[in-house]
Tab-separated table of C-alpha atoms in Angstrom:
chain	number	residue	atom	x	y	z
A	760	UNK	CA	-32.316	53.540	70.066
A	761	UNK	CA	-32.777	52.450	66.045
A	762	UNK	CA	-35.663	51.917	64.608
A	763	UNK	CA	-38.483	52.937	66.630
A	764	UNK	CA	-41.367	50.990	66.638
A	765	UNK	CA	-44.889	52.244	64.943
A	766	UNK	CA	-47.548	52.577	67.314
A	767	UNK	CA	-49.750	49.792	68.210
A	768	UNK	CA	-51.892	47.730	65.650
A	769	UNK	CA	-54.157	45.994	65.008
A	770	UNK	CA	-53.052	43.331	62.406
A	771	UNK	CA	-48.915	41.902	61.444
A	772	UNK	CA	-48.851	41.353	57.681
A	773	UNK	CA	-48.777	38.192	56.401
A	774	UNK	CA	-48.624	36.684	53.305
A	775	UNK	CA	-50.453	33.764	54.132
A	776	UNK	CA	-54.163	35.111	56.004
A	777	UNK	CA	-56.229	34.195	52.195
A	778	UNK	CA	-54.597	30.937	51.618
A	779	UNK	CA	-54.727	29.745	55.034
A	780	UNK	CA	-58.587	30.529	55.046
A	781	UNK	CA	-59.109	28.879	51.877
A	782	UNK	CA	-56.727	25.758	52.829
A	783	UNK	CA	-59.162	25.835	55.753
A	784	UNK	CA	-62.554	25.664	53.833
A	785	UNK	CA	-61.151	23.148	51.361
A	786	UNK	CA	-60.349	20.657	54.387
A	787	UNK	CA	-63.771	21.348	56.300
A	788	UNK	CA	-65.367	19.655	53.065
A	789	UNK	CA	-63.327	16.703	52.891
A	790	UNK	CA	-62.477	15.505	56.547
A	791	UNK	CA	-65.968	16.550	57.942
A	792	UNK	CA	-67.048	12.831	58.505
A	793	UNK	CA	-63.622	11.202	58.905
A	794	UNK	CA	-62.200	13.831	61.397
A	795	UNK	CA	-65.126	12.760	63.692
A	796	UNK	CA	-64.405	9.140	64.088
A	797	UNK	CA	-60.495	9.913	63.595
A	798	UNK	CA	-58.668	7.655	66.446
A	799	UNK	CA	-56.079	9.448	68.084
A	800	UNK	CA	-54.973	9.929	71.362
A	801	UNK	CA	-56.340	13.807	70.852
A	802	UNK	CA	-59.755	12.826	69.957
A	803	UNK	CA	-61.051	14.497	72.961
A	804	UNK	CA	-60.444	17.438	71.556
A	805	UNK	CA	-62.391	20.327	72.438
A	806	UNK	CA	-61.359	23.879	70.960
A	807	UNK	CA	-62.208	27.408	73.260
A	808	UNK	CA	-63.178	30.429	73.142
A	809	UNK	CA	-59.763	32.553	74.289
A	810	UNK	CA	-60.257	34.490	77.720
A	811	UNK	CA	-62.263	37.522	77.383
A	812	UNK	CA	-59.124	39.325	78.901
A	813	UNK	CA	-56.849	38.460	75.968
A	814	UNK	CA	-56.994	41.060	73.276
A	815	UNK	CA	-55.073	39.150	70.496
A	816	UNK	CA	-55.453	41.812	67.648
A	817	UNK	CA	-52.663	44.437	69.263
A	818	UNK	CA	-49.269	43.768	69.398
A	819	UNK	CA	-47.177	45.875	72.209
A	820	UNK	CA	-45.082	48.911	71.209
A	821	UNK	CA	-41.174	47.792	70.920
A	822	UNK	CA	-38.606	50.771	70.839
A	823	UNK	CA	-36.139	49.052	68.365
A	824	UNK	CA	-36.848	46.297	65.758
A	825	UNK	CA	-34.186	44.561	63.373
A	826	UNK	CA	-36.333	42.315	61.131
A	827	UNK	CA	-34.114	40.400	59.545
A	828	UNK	CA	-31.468	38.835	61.578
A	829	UNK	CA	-30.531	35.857	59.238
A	830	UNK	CA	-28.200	37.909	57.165
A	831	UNK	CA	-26.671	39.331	60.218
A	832	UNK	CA	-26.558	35.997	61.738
A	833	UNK	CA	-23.353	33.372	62.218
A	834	UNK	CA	-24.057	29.290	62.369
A	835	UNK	CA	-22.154	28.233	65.765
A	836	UNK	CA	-21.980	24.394	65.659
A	837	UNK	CA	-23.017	24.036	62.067
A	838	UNK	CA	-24.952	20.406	61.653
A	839	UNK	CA	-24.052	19.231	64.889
A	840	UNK	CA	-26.733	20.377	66.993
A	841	UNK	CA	-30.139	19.352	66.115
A	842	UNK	CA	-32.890	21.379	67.183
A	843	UNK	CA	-31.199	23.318	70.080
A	844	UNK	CA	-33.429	24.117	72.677
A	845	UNK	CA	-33.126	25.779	75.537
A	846	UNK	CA	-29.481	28.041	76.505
A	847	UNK	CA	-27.753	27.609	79.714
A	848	UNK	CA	-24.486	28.992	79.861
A	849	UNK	CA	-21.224	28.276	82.420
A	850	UNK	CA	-18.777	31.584	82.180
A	851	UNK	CA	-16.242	29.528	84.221
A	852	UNK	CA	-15.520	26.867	81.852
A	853	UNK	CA	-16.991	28.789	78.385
A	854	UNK	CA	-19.254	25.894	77.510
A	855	UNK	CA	-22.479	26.662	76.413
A	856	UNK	CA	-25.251	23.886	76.838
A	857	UNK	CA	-28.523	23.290	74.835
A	858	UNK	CA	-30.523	19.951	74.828
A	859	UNK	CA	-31.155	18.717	71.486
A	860	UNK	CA	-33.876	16.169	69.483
A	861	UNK	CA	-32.516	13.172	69.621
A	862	UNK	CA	-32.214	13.009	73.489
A	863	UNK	CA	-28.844	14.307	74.277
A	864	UNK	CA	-27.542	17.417	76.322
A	865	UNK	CA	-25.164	19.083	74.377
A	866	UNK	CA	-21.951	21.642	75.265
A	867	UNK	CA	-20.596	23.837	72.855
A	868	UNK	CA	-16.980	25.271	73.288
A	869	UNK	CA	-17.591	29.231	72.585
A	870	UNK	CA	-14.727	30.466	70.210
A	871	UNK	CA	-13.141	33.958	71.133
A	872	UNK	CA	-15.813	36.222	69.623
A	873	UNK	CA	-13.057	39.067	68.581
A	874	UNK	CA	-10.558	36.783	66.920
A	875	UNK	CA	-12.588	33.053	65.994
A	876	UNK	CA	-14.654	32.531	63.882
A	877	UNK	CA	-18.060	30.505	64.999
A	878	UNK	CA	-16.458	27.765	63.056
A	879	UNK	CA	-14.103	27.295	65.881
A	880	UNK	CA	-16.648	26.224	68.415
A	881	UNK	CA	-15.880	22.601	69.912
A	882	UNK	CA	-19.185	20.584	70.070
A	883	UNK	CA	-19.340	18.248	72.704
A	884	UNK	CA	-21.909	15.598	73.308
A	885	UNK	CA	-22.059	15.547	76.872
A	886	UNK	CA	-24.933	13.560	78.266
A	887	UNK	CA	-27.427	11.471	76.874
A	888	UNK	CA	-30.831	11.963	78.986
A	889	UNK	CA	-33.288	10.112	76.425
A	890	UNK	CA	-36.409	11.533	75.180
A	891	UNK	CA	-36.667	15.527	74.262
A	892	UNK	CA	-34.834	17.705	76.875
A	893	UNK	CA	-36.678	21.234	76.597
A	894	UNK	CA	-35.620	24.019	79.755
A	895	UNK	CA	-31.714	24.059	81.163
A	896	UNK	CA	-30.665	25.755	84.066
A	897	UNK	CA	-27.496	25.628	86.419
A	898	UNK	CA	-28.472	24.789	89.986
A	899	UNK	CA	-26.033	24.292	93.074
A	900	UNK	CA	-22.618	22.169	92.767
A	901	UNK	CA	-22.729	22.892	89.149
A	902	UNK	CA	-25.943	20.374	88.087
A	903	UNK	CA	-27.471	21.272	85.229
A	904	UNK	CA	-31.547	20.888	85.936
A	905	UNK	CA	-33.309	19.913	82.585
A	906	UNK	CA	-37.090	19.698	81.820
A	907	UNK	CA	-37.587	16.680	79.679
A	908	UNK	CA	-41.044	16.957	77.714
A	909	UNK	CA	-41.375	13.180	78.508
A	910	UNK	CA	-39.616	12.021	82.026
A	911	UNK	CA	-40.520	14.970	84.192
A	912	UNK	CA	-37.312	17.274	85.592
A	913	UNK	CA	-34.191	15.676	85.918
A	914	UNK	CA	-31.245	16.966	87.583
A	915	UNK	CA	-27.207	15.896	85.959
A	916	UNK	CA	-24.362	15.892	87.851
A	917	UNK	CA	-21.051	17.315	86.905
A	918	UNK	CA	-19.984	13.971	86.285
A	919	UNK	CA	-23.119	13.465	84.082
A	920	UNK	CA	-25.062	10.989	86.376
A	921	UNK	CA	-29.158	11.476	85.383
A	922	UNK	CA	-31.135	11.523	88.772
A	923	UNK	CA	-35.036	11.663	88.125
A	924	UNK	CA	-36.479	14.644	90.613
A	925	UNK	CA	-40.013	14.811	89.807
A	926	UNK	CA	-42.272	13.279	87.416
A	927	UNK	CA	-46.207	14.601	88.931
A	928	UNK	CA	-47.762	16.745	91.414
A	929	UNK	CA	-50.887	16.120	93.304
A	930	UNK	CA	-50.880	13.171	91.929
A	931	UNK	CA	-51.274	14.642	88.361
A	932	UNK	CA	-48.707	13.509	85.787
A	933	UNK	CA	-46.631	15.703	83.696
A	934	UNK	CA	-47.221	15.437	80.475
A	935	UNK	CA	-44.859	18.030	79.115
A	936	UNK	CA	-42.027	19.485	81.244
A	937	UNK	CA	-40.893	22.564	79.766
A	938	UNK	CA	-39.135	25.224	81.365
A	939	UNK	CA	-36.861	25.512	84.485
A	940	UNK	CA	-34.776	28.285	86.123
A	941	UNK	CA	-33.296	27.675	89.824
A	942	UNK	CA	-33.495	30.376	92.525
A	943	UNK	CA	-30.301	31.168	94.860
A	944	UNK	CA	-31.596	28.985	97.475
A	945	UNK	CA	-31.633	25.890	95.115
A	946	UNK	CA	-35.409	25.486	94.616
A	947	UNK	CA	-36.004	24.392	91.174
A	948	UNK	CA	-39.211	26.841	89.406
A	949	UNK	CA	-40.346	24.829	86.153
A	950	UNK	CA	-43.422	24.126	84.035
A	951	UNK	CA	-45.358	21.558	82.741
A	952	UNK	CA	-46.874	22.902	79.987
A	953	UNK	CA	-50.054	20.725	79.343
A	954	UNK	CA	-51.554	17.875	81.708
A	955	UNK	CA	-53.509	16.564	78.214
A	956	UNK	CA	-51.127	16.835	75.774
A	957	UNK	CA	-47.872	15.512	75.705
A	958	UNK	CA	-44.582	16.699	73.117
A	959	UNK	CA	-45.990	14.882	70.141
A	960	UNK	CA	-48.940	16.261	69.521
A	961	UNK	CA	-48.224	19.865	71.496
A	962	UNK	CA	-49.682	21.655	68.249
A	963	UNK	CA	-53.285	20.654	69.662
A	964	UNK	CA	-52.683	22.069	73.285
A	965	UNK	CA	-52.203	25.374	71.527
A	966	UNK	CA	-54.874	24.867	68.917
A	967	UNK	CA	-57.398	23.800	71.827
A	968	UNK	CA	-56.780	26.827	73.481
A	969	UNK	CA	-57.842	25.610	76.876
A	970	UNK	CA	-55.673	26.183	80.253
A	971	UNK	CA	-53.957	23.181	81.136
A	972	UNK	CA	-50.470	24.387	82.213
A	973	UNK	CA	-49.041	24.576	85.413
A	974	UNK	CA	-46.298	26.529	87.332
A	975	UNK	CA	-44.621	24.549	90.249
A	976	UNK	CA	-41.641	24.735	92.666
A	977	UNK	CA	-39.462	21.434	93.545
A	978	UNK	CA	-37.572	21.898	96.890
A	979	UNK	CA	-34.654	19.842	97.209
A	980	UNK	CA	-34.375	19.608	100.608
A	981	UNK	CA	-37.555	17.679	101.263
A	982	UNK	CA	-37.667	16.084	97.725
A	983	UNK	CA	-41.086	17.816	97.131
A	984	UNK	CA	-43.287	19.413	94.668
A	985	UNK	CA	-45.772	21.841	94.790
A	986	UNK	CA	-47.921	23.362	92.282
A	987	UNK	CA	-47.832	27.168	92.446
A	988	UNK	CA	-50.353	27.949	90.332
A	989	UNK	CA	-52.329	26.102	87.885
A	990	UNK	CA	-55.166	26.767	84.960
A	991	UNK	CA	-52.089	28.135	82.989
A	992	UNK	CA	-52.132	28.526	78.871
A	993	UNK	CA	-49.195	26.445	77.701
A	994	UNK	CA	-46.831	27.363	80.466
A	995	UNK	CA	-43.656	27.621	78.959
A	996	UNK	CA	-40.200	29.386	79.929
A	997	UNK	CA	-39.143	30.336	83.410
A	998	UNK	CA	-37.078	33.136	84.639
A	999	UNK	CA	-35.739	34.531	88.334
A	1000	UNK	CA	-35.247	37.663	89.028
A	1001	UNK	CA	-32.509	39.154	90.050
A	1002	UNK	CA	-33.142	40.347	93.612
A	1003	UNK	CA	-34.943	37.031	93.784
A	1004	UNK	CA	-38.456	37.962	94.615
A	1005	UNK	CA	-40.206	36.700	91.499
A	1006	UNK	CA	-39.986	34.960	88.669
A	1007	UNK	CA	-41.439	35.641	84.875
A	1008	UNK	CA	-43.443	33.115	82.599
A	1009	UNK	CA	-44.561	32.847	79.817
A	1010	UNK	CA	-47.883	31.430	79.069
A	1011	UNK	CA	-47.426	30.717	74.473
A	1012	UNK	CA	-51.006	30.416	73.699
A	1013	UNK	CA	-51.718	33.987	75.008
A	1014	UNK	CA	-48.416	35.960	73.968
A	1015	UNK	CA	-48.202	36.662	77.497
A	1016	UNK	CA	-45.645	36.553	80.247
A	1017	UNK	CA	-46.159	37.025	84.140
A	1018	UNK	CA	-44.798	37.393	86.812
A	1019	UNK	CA	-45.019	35.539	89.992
A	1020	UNK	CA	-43.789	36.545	93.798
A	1021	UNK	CA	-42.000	34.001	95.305
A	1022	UNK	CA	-41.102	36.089	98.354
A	1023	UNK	CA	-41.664	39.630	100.323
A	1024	UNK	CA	-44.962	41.069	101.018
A	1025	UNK	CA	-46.517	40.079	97.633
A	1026	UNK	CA	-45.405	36.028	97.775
A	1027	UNK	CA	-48.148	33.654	95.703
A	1028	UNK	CA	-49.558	36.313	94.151
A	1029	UNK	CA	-49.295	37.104	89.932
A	1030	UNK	CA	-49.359	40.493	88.180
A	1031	UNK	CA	-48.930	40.985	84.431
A	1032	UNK	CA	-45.731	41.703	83.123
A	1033	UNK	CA	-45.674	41.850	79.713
A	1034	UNK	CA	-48.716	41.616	77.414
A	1035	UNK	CA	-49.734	41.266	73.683
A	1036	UNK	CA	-46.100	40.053	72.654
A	1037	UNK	CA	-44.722	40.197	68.875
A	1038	UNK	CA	-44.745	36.219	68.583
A	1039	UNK	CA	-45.721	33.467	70.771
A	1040	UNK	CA	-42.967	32.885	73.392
A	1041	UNK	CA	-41.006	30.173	74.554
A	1042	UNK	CA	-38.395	29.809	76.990
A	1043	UNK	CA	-37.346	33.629	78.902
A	1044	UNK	CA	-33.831	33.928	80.279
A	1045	UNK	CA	-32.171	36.679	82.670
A	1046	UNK	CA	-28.636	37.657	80.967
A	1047	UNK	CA	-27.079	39.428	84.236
A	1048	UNK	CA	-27.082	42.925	82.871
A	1049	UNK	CA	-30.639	44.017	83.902
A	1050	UNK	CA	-32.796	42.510	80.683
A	1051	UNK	CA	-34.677	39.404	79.463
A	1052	UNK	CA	-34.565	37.967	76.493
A	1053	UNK	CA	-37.796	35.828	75.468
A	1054	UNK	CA	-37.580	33.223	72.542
A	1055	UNK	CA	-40.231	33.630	70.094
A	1056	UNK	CA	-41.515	30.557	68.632
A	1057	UNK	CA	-43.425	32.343	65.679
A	1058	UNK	CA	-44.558	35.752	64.510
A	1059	UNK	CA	-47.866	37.355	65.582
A	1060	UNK	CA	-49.435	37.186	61.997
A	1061	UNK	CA	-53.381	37.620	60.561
A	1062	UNK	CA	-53.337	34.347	59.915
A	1063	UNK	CA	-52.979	33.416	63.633
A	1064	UNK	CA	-55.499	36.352	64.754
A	1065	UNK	CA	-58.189	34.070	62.693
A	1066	UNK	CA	-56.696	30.908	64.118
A	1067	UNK	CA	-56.957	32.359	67.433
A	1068	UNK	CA	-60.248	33.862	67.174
A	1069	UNK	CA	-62.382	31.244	65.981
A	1070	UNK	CA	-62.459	28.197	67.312
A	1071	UNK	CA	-63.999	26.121	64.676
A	1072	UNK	CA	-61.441	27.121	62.721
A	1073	UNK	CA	-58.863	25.262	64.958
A	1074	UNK	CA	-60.815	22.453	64.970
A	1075	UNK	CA	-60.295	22.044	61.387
A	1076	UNK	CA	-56.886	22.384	61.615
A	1077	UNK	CA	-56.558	20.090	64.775
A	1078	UNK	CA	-58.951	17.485	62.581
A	1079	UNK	CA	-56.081	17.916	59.192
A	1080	UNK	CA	-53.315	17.640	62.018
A	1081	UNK	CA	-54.871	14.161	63.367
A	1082	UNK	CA	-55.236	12.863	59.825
A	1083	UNK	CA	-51.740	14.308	58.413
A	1084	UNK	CA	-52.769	16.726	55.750
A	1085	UNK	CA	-50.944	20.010	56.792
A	1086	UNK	CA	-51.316	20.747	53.405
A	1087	UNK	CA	-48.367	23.546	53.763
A	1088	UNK	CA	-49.856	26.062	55.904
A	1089	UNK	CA	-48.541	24.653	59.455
A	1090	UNK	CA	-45.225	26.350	57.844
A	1091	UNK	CA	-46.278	29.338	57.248
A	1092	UNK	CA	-47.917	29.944	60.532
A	1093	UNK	CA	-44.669	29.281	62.509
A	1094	UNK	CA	-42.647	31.597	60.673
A	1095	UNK	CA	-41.704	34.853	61.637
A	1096	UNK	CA	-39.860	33.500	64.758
A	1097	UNK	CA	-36.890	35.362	67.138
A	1098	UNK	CA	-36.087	36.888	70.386
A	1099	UNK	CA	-37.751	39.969	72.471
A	1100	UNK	CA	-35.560	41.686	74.933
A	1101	UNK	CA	-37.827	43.509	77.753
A	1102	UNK	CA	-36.626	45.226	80.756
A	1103	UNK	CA	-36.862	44.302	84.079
A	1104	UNK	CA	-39.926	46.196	84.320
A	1105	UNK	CA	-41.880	44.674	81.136
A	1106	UNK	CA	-40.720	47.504	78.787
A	1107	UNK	CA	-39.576	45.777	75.304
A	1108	UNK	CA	-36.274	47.385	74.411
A	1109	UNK	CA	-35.426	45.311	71.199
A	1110	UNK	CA	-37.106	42.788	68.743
A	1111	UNK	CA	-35.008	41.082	66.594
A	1112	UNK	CA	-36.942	38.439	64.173
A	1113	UNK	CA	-36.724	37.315	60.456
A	1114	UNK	CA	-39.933	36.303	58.192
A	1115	UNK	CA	-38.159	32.972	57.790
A	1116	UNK	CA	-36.948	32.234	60.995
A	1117	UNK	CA	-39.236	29.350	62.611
A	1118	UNK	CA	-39.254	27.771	65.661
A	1119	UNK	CA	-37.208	29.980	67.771
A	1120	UNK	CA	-36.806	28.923	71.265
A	1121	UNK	CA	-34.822	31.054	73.405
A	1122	UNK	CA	-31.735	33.551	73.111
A	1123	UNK	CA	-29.416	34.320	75.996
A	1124	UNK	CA	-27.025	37.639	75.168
A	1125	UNK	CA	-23.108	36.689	76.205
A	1126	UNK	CA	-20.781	39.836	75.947
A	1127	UNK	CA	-21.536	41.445	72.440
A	1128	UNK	CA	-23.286	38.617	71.124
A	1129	UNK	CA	-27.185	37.144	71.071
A	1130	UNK	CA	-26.973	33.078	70.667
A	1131	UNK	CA	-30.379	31.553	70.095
A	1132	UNK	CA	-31.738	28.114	69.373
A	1133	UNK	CA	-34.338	26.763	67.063
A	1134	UNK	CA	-36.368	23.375	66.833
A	1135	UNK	CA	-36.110	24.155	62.938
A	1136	UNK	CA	-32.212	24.212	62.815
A	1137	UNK	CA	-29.233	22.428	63.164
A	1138	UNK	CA	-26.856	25.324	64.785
A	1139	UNK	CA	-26.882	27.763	67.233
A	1140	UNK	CA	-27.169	31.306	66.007
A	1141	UNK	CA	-24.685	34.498	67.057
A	1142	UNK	CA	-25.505	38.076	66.245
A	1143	UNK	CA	-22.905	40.596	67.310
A	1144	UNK	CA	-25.902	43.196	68.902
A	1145	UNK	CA	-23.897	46.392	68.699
A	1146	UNK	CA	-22.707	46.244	65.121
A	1147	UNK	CA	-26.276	45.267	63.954
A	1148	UNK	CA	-27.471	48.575	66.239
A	1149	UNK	CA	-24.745	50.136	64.169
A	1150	UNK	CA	-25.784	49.093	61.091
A	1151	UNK	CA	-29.714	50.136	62.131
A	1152	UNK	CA	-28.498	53.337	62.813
A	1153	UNK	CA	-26.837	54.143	59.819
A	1154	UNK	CA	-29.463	53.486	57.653
């Protein structure tokens, strides 16, 4: 394949490391006395130490890489389609679906991809669940299953009745639904990323650095939930595999995703799948032709090894976050974003990012083409994969 990767290392380049440090000192100064009686519903905050397990500094080795995507890449749905999240796609019918910011689940007409143009895609507003749906995922009789950050998992008929499934387990609320996937007996594997932190203020689950995710399992033929496992780092996507034995997460805060056995010999139990990612990821899909393809929010960076290694510096930033003075480096730190494709094994195959991408959530691959979503944009974006391999290759 193109562009093999270097061997691992211990630093990503970034332009930002110096002026994020300094940004850092210059805040310390002035918000030392008001960030400690600051009244916000984070005030508990209480940054970590990462596990002694995580080595943040090394980045795994990826056989291809295409780092810059945007010029290769096509606007499907241009301006209609703020902040597409998660993909869920119906081959029967062509639509693909992605819930968007202000609350509604969106389906997007794919145009012929060898004689349309993306501008040919049909955008249809679909359903309206409220609030900000985050994970999609067909289930039985055609329902779409969404993760809403602030309702809990809902479930939407074909005829786009909203039926509430679960909204806590153990009596423990969720605070931020995230991801969902459905297995081929209909049970319904999703997260809830943080029981402290809710949407809104999501930046300080990730700057606290402290396990409060969980994984958990909603059977719909007893109407029940159960947590799988628990003491997670910002649980995010979901993915089954595709004999059905396990699923893959993705836990942001630690570039990490694992898998989990939900049946056989090796059922409840969790093994590492892939470690020391090239961003922080977000939602994971399963495209039907033996790969994964994992969203990545943001590029691994220096900045964020510092960020991540020290937590008084993240308690700076979490105190300028409370008191709204980003001062411009927030940006910076979430740039870098795209998708990872691994094999079913945990190999990574293919990166594909861009230094200004941000905010990348997921990418599912459909025939030729990668689609992926981003809270930062207000289309879905299309990359014809074999002509940018081309491309690669020619170089």
């Amino acid at each position: 394949m193109a562009n093999p990767a270097p061997p691992p290392t211990t630093a990503t380049s970034s332009g930002g490391g110096t002026a994020v440090l300094l940004c850092l000192l210059a805040v310390c100064v002035s918000l030392l006395g008001s960030a400690l009686v600051a009244t916000h519903p984070a005030a508990a905050f209480d940054a970590a130490p990462l596990p002694d397990d995580y080595t943040g500094g090394t980045t795994v080795p990826v056989r291809e890489r295409h780092g810059h995507i945007l010029g290769a890449s096509e606007a499907v749905g241009e301006g209609l389609l703020p902040g597409p999240e998660d993909l869920a796609y119906d081959a029967g019918s062509g639509f693909l679906y992605t819930g968007c910011d202000d609350g509604w689940i969106r389906r997007v007409k794919l145009p012929d991809p060898e004689g349309e143009p993306p501008s040919a895609a049909e955008v249809e507003e679909w359903v309206r669940v409220g609030g900000r749906p985050l994970g999609v995922a067909f289930g039985p009789g055609k329902q779409l299953l969404v993760a809403e950050a602030y309702k809990g998992l809902l479930a939407v008929a074909e005829d786009g009745a909203v039926r509430l499934l679960a909204d806590e387990a153990e009596g423990l609320p969720f605070l931020l639904t995230d991801g969902v996937d459905v297995s081929a007996d209909g049970a319904v594997y999703f997260t809830d990323a943080s029981h402290k932190y809710n949407l809104s203020v999501h930046i300080l689950d990730v700057m606290e650095g402290r396990p409060y995710g969980r994984l958990l399992r909603y059977d719909p033929a007893t109407d029940t939930t159960a947590v799988l496992l628990r003491g997670l780092y910002f649980a995010n996507g979901v993915a089954i595999s595709p004999d059905q034995s396990s699923l893959v997460f993705c836990e942001t805060v630690l570039r990490r995703c694992r898998r989990y056995y939900i049946a056989g010999e090796k059922k409840g139990t969790v093994e590492r799948f892939l470690d020391n990612l090239p961003g922080f990821p977000d939602n994971i899909r399963y495209d039907g032709e033996g790969h994964f393809w994992i969203g990545l929010s943001a590029g691994k960076s220096r900045s964020w090894d510092v960020v991540q290694r020290y937590p008084w510096v993240r308690k700076m930033m979490a105190a300028a976050l409370q008191l709204h003075m980003v001062h411009g480096w927030l940006p910076r730190l979430l740039k870098g974003g795209g998708v990872l494709c691994a094999s079913l094994e945990g190999e990574a195959l293919a990166l594909y990012t861009d230094p200004e991408l941000m905010l990348v959530t997921g990418g599912l691959k459909i025939g030729k083409h990668l689609y992926y979503g981003s809270l930062a944009g207000h289309h879905i974006g299309r990359i014809r994969l074999d002509k940018l391999a081309a491309a690669a290759g020619g170089r």
